[in-house]
């Protein structure tokens, strides 16, 4: 099975509650982060709402928003 391209929309007449969108994550320069694939790193630059530049020691990577696999420590 494949994942749908777009999220399902909520109909106003539905008896079920609308799904709550997760709050966007915000990172600042100097924040220590953990990434599911790359491990521990430190944010060295931020493109507001677009991406974060993270130094993982062996490489500096640009992680695009919504930062699904990255959490602030």
Short mmCIF file of C-alpha atoms in Angstrom, two decimals:
data_model
loop_
_atom_site.label_atom_id
_atom_site.label_comp_id
_atom_site.label_asym_id
_atom_site.label_seq_id
_atom_site.Cartn_x
_atom_site.Cartn_y
_atom_site.Cartn_z
CA UNK A 1 0.00 0.00 0.00
CA UNK A 2 1.08 3.54 -0.60
CA UNK A 3 0.57 6.62 1.49
CA UNK A 4 -2.00 9.11 0.17
CA UNK A 5 -0.51 12.22 -1.42
CA UNK A 6 -2.69 14.65 0.52
CA UNK A 7 -4.20 14.42 4.00
CA UNK A 8 -7.90 13.68 4.21
CA UNK A 9 -9.97 16.80 4.62
CA UNK A 10 -12.50 17.17 7.41
CA UNK A 11 -16.10 17.66 6.35
CA UNK A 12 -18.08 20.21 8.40
CA UNK A 13 -21.02 17.79 8.60
CA UNK A 14 -18.90 14.97 10.04
CA UNK A 15 -19.84 13.75 13.54
CA UNK A 16 -16.14 13.24 14.30
CA UNK A 17 -13.80 15.94 15.56
CA UNK A 18 -11.35 17.50 13.15
CA UNK A 19 -7.80 16.17 13.51
CA UNK A 20 -5.49 18.46 15.40
CA UNK A 21 -2.44 19.56 13.44
CA UNK A 22 0.80 19.23 15.42
CA UNK A 23 2.43 22.51 16.41
CA UNK A 24 5.38 23.39 14.16
CA UNK A 25 8.79 22.87 15.72
CA UNK A 26 11.05 25.88 16.13
CA UNK A 27 14.81 25.65 16.50
CA UNK A 28 17.31 28.36 17.34
CA UNK A 29 21.02 28.63 16.66
CA UNK A 30 22.89 26.73 19.37
CA UNK A 31 20.10 24.24 20.18
CA UNK A 32 21.27 20.68 20.72
CA UNK A 33 19.15 18.22 18.73
CA UNK A 34 18.74 14.52 18.11
CA UNK A 35 17.92 13.19 14.62
CA UNK A 36 16.58 9.66 14.07
CA UNK A 37 19.02 9.00 11.21
CA UNK A 38 22.06 11.25 11.86
CA UNK A 39 22.19 11.21 15.69
CA UNK A 40 23.23 14.10 17.95
CA UNK A 41 23.95 17.52 16.53
CA UNK A 42 23.90 21.26 17.13
CA UNK A 43 21.92 23.82 15.13
CA UNK A 44 24.33 26.28 13.46
CA UNK A 45 21.85 28.13 11.27
CA UNK A 46 18.11 28.58 10.78
CA UNK A 47 16.10 29.54 7.70
CA UNK A 48 12.91 30.59 9.49
CA UNK A 49 10.16 28.04 8.77
CA UNK A 50 12.10 26.52 5.85
CA UNK A 51 15.09 24.55 7.13
CA UNK A 52 17.75 24.23 9.81
CA UNK A 53 21.50 23.76 9.23
CA UNK A 54 22.74 21.19 11.74
CA UNK A 55 26.32 20.19 12.54
CA UNK A 56 26.45 16.46 13.31
CA UNK A 57 30.23 16.43 13.84
CA UNK A 58 31.15 14.55 10.70
CA UNK A 59 28.88 16.60 8.41
CA UNK A 60 26.74 19.72 8.29
CA UNK A 61 23.31 18.97 6.87
CA UNK A 62 20.35 21.13 5.90
CA UNK A 63 17.25 19.56 7.47
CA UNK A 64 14.03 20.84 5.82
CA UNK A 65 10.89 21.70 7.76
CA UNK A 66 8.67 20.10 9.29
CA UNK A 67 11.58 18.32 11.07
CA UNK A 68 9.65 15.06 11.48
CA UNK A 69 12.70 13.05 12.59
CA UNK A 70 14.40 15.75 14.71
CA UNK A 71 13.76 16.70 18.34
CA UNK A 72 15.25 19.35 20.61
CA UNK A 73 17.18 18.08 23.64
#
